[in-house]
Short mmCIF file of C-alpha atoms in Angstrom, two decimals:
data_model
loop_
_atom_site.label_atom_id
_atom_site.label_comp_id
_atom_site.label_asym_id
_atom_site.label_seq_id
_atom_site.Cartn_x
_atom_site.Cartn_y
_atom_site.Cartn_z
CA UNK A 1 -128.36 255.89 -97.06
CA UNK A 2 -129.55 255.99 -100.69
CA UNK A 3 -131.70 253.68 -102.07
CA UNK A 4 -131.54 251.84 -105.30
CA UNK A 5 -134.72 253.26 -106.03
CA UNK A 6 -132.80 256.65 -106.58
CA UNK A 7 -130.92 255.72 -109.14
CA UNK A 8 -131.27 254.72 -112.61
CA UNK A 9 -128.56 251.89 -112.70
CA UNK A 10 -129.35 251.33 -116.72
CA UNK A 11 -129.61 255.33 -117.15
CA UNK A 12 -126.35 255.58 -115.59
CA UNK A 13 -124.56 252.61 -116.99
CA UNK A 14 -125.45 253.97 -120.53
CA UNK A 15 -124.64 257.91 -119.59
CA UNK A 16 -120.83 256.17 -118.59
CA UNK A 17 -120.25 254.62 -121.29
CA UNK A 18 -120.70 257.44 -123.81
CA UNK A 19 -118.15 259.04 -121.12
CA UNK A 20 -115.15 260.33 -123.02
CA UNK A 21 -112.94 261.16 -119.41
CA UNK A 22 -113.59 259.72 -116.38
CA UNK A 23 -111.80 261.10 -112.64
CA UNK A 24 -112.95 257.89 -110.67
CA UNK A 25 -113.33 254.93 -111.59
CA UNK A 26 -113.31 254.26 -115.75
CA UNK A 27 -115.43 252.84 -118.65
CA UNK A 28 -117.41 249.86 -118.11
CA UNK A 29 -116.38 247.08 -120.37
CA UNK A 30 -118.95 245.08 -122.46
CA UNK A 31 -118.73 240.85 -122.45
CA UNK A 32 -117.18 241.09 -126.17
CA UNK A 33 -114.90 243.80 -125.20
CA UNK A 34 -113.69 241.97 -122.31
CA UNK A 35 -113.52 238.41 -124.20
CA UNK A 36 -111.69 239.99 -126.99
CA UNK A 37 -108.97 241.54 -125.16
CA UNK A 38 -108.47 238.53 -123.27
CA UNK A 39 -108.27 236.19 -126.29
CA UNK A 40 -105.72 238.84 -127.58
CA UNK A 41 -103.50 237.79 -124.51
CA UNK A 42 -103.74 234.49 -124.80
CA UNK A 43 -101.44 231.79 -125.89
CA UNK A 44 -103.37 229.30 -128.57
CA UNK A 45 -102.16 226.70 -127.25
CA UNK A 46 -102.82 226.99 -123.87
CA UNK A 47 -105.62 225.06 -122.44
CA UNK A 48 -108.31 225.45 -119.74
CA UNK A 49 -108.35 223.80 -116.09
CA UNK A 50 -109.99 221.36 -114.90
CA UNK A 51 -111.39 221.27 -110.99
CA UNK A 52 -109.03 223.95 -110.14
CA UNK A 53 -105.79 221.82 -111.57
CA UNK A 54 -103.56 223.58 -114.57
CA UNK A 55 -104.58 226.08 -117.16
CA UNK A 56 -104.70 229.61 -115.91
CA UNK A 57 -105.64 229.01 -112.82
CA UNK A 58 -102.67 226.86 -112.02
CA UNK A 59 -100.55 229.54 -113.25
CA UNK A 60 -102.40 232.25 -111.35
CA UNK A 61 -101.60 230.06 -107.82
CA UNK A 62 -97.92 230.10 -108.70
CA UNK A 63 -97.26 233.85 -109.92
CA UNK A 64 -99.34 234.76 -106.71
CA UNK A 65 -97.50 232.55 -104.29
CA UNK A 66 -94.27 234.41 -105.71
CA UNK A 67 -95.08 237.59 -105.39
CA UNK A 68 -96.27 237.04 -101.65
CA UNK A 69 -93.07 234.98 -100.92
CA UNK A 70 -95.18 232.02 -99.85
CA UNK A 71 -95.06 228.40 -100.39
CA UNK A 72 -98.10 228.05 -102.38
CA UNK A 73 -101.30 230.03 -103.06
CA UNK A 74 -104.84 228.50 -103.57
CA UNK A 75 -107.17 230.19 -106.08
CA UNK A 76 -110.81 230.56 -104.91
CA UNK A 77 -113.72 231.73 -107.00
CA UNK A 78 -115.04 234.22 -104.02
CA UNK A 79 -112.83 236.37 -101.15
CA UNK A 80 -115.77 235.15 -98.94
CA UNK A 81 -114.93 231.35 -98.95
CA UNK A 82 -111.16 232.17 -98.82
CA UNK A 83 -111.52 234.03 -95.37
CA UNK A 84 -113.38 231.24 -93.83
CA UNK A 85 -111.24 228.62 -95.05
CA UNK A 86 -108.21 230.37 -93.45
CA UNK A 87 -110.05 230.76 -90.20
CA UNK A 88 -111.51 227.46 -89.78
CA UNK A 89 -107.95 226.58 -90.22
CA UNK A 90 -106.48 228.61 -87.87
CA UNK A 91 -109.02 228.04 -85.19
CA UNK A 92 -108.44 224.31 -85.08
CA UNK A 93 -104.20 224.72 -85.23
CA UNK A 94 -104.94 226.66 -82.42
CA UNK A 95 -107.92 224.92 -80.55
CA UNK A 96 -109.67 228.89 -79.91
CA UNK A 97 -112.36 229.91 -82.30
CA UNK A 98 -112.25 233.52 -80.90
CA UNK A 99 -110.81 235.78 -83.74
CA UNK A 100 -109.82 239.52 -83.05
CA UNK A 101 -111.20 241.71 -86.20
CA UNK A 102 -112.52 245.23 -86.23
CA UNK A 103 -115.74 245.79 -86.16
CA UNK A 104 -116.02 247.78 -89.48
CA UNK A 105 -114.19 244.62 -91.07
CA UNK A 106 -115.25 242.92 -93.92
CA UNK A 107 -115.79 239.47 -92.38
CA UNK A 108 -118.05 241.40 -89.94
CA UNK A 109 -119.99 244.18 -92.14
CA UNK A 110 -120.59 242.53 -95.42
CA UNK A 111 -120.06 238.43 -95.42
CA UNK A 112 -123.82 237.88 -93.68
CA UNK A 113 -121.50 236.53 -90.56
CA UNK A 114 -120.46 233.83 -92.58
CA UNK A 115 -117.36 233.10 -89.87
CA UNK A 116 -119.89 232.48 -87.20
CA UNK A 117 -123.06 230.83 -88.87
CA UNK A 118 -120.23 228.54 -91.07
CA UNK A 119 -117.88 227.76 -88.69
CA UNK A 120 -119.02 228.76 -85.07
CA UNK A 121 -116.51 231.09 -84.37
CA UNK A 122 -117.07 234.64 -82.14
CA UNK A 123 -115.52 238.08 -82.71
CA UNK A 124 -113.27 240.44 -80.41
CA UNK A 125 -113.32 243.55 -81.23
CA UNK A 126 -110.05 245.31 -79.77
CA UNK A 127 -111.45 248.71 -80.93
CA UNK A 128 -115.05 250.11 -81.82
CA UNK A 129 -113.02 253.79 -83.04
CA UNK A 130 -112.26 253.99 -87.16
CA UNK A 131 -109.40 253.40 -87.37
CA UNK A 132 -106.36 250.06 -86.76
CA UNK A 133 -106.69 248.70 -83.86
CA UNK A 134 -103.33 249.84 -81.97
CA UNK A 135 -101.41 246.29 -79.90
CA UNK A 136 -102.20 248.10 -76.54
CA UNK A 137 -106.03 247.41 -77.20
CA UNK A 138 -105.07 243.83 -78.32
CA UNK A 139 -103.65 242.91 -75.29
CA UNK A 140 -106.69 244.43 -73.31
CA UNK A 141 -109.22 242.71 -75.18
CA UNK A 142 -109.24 240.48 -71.87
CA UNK A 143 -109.68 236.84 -73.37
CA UNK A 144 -107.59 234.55 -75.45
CA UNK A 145 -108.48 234.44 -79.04
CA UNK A 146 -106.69 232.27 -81.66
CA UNK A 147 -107.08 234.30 -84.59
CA UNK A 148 -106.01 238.48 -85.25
CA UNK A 149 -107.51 239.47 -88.41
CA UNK A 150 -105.73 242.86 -90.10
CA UNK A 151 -107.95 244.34 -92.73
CA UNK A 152 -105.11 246.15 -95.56
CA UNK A 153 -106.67 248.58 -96.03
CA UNK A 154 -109.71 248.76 -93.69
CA UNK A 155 -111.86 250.03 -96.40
CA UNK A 156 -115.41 251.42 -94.63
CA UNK A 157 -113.79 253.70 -92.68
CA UNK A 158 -111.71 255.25 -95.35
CA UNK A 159 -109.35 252.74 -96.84
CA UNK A 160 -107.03 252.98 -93.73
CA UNK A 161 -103.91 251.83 -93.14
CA UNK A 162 -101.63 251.71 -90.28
CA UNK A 163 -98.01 252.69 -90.60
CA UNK A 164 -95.14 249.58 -91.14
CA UNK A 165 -93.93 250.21 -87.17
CA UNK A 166 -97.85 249.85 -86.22
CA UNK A 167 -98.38 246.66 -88.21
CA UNK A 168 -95.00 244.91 -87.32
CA UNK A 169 -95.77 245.71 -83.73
CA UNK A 170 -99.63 244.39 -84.26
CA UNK A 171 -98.96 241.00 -85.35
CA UNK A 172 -96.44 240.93 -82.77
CA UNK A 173 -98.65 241.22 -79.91
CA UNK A 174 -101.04 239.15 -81.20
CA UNK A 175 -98.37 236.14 -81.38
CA UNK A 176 -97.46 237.29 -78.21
CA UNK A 177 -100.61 235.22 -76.85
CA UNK A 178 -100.01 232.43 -79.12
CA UNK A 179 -102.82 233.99 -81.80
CA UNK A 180 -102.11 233.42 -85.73
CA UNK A 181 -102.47 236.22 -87.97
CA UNK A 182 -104.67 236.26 -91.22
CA UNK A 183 -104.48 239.62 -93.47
CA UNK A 184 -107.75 240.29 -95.57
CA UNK A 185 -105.42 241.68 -97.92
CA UNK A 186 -108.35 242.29 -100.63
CA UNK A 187 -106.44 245.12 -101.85
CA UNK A 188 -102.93 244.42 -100.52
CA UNK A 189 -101.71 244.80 -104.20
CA UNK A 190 -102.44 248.94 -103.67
CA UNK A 191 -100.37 249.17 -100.08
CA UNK A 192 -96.58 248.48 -100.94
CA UNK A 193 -96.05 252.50 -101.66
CA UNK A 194 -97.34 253.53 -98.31
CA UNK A 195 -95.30 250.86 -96.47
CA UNK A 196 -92.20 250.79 -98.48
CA UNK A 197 -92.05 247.26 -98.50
CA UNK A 198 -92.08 244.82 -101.34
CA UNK A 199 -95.35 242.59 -101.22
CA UNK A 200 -93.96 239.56 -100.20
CA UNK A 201 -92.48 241.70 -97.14
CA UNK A 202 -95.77 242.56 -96.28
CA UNK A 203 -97.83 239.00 -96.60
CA UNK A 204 -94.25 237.59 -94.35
CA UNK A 205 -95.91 239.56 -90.86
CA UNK A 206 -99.12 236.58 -91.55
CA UNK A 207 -99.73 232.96 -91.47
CA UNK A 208 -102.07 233.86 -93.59
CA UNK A 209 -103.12 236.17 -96.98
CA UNK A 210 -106.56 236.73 -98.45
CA UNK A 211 -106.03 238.68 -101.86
CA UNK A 212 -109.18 239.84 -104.46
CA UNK A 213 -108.10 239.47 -108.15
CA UNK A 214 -111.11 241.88 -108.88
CA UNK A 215 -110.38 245.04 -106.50
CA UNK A 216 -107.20 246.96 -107.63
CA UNK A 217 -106.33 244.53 -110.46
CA UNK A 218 -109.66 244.77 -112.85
CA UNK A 219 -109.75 241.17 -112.74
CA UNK A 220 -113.68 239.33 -113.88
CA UNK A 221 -113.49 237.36 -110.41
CA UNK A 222 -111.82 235.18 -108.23
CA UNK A 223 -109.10 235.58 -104.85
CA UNK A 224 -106.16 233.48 -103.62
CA UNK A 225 -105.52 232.12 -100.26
CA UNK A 226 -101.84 232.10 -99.61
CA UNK A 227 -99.85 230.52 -96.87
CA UNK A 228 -98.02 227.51 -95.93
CA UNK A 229 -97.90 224.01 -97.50
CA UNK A 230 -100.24 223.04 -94.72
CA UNK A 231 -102.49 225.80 -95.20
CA UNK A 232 -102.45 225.18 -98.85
CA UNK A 233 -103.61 221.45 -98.32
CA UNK A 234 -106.10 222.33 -96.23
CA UNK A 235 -107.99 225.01 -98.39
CA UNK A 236 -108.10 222.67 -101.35
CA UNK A 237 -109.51 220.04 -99.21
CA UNK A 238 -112.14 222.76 -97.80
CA UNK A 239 -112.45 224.86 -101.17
CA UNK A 240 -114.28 221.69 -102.18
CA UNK A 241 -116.21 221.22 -98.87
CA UNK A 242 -117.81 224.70 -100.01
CA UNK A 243 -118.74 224.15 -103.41
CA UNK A 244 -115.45 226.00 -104.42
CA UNK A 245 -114.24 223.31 -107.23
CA UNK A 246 -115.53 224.44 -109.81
CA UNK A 247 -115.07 222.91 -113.27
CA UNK A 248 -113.69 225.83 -114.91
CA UNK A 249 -112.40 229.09 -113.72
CA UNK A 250 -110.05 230.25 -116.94
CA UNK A 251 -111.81 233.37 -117.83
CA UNK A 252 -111.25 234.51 -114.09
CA UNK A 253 -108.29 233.67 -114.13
CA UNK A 254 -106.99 235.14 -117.18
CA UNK A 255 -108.49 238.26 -116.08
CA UNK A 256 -106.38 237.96 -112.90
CA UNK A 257 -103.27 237.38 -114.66
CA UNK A 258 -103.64 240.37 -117.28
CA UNK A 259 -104.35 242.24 -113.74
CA UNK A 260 -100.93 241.40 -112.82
CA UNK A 261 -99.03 242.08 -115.58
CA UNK A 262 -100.72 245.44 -116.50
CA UNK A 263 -102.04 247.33 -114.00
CA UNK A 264 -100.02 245.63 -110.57
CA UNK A 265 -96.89 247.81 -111.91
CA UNK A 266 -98.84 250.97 -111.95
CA UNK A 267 -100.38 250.77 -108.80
CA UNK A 268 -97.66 252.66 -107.17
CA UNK A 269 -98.24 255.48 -109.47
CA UNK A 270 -101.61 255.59 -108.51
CA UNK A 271 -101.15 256.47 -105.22
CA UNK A 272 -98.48 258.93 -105.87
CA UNK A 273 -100.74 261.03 -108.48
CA UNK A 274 -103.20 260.75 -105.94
CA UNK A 275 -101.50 263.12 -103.20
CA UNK A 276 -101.32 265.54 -105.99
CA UNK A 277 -104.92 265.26 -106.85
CA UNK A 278 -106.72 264.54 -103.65
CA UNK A 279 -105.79 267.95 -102.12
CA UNK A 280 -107.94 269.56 -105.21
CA UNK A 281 -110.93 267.31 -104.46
CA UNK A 282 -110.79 268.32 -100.51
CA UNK A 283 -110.41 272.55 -101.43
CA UNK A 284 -113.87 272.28 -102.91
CA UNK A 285 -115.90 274.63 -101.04
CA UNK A 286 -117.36 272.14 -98.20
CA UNK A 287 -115.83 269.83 -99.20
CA UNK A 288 -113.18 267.01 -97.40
CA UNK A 289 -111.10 264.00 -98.07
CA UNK A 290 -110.93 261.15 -95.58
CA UNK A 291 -107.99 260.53 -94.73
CA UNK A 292 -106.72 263.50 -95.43
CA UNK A 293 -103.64 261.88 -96.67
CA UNK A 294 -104.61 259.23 -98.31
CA UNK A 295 -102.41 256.05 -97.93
CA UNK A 296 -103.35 254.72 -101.01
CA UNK A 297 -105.49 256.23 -104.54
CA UNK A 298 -108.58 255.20 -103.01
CA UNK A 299 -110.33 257.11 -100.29
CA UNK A 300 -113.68 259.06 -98.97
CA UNK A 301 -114.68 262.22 -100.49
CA UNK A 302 -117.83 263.85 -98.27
CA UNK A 303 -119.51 266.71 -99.47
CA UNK A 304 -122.63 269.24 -97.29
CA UNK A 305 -125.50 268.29 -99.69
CA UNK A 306 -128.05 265.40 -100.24
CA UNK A 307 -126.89 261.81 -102.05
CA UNK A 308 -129.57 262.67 -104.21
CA UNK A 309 -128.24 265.80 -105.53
CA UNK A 310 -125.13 264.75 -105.69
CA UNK A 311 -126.11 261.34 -108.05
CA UNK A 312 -128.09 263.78 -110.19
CA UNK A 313 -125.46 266.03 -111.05
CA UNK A 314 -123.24 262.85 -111.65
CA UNK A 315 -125.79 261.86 -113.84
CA UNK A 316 -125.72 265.28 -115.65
CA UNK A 317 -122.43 265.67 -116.51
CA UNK A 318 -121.65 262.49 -118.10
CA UNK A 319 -124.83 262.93 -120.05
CA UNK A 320 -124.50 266.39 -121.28
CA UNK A 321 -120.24 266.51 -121.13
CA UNK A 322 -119.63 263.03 -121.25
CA UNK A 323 -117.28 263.50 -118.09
CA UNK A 324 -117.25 261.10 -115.55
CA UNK A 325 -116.82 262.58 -111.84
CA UNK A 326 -117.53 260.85 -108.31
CA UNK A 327 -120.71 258.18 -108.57
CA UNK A 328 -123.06 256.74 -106.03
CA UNK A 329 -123.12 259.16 -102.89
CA UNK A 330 -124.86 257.90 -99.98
CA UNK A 331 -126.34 260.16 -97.45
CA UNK A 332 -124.21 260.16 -94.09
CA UNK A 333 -126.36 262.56 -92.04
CA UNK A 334 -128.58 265.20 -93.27
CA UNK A 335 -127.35 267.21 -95.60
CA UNK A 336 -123.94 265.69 -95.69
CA UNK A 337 -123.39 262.73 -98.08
CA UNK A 338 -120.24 260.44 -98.89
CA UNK A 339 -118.54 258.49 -101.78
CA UNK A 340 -115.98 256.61 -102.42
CA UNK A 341 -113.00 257.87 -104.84
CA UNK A 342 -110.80 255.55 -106.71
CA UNK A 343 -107.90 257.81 -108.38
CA UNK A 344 -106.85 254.74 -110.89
CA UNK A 345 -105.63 254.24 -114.69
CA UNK A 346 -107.84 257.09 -116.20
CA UNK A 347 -106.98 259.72 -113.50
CA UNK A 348 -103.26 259.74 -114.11
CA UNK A 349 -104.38 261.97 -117.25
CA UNK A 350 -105.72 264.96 -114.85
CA UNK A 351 -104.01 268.06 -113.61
CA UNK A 352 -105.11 269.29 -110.13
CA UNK A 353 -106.37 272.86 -112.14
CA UNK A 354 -108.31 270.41 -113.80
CA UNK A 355 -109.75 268.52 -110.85
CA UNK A 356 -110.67 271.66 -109.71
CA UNK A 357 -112.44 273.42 -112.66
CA UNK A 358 -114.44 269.84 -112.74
CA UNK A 359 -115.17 270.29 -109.00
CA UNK A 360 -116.36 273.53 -108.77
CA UNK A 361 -118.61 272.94 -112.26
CA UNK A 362 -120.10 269.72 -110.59
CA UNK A 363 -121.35 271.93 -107.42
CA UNK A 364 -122.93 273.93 -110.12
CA UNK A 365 -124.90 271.31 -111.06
CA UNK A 366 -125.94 270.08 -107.91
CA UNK A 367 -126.87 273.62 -107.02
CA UNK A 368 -129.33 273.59 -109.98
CA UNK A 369 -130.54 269.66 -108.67
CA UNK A 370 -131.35 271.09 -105.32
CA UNK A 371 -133.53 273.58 -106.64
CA UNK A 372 -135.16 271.15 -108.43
#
């Protein structure tokens, strides 16, 4: 992997935003910039919440309970304490703290085992392979569990998703056994154009729906736990067992709800620009894309040279063309190194001759970083 020490994180910051075009990702916003264009959004009159009651945030919990077609939504200042709310909840409705999650999950790779050291539950892992897990190897797992979690996308393995006949047929063998269903649906806002389903379509297959206001939407902070009236109760009850409660949460929250009324409508458009761009990206000499359709505008991009290499060039070009390409490559095996590529708002400007011409420029530069 590459280290922290291998980057200059204020070199870089700096170098992006003097950046004039960016491919993935965009500029980084300063405090005033961000405060200003959110007090341009915002009614005068409006006022903040208070403990998680009115204001913003109040507002936020009902636009997001419509859009998921549930009967309320609970706003949480962290996707971490959402997720363990929702399976604390469904462990006890179901008396099994087993939950069925994939071992490249979220809850399992990045969340310090919260779900365990929290709440004593234990993980199944239907499949160790990246990719879904398929209902054949749910019903094989060999135990009861009371909980299936489905990751939308799966993000570490390549922002995978499964198809709409996969999923429907998923959460129906895990209720099959009498399981509940949670999705970590951090960045459910960025699947309805691979399923063809409306987003409260999607979030009806769960009891329960973990959404990030930040990933996708550009939001400051901040997720949602949707569900049930009963669900609902219980994570307010449990949001303040946590530390959750917080005084104030209006800034996040009017971040969120700028998310949804600005970029939410274009994320469709995302993902259809990027199955015109990603082929470009994975013709690169050595280059590939994984997956090599990708299901949404987000997805790997792994290339036959060192991290290190690969950050300097990065570094390079936005310094001396003020173009923004692929940042922070980590080192996958020797020689070959990975990144992540998010095809968002500033990419629906490129042309795939223009991917290309970038691409092939870049490799340039990383030639000239390998020799040092």
């Amino acid at each position: 992997m590459t280290h922290d020490d291998q980057i200059d994180w204020g070199r870089l910051r700096a170098a992006r935003r003097a950046c004039t075009r960016f491919l993935s990702g965009s500029r980084p916003l300063t405090i005033h910039e961000r405060l200003t264009t959110l007090a341009a959004t915002v009614d005068p009159d409006l006022y903040p919440d208070v403990y998680g009651n009115g204001g913003p945030v109040g507002e936020l919990e009902a636009r997001t309970a419509a859009l998921l077609g549930t009967a309320d939504a609970v706003f949480f200042p962290s996707g971490t304490m959402a997720q363990q709310v929702a399976l604390r909840h469904h462990a006890e409705r179901t008396g099994n703290r087993a939950v069925a999650l994939h071992p490249l999950s979220h809850i399992e790779r990045h969340e310090r085992h919260a779900h365990t050291q929290l709440t004593g539950l234990r993980g199944l892992w239907p499949t160790t392979e990246q990719r879904q897990p398929t209902p054949e190897e749910l019903r094989a797992l060999g135990e009861p569990f009371g909980t299936l979690v489905v990751e939308l996308p799966l993000r570490d393995p390549g922002f995978l998703l499964p198809t709409w006949e996969e999923l429907t047929a998923l959460t129906a063998a895990a209720r099959e056994t009498g399981a509940r269903v949670h999705f970590d649906g951090a960045r459910l806002w960025n699947t309805t154009a691979h399923f063809g389903r409306r987003l409260d379509e999607i979030a009806a297959l769960a009891d329960s729906v973990y959404v990030s206001f930040y990933k996708d939407l550009g939001g400051i902070s901040g997720a949602a736990l949707a569900g049930d009236e009963e669900l609902a109760a219980y994570a307010r009850t449990w949001r303040h067992r946590y530390g959750g409660q917080l005084y104030q949460q209006w800034p996040a929250a009017l971040s969120a709800l700028s998310g949804l009324d600005t970029v939410l409508p274009e994320l469709p458009g995302y993902t259809a620009h990027a199955a015109v761009l990603a082929p470009a990206l994975a013709a690169l000499p050595g280059a590939r894309i994984h997956p090599a359709a990708p299901p949404t505008h987000e997805f790997q991009l792994w290339l036959p040279h060192s991290a290190k290499a690969l950050n300097e060039a990065v570094l390079a070009l936005a310094e001396q063309e003020r173009t923004w390409f692929v940042p922070e490559w980590t080192d996958a095996a020797p020689g070959l190194a990975m990144a992540e590529v998010s095809l968002d708002g500033p990419a629906q400007a490129w042309t795939t001759e223009e991917v290309t011409e970038l691409g092939l420029h870049f490799l340039e530069l990383v030639a000239a970083a390998e020799k040092g």
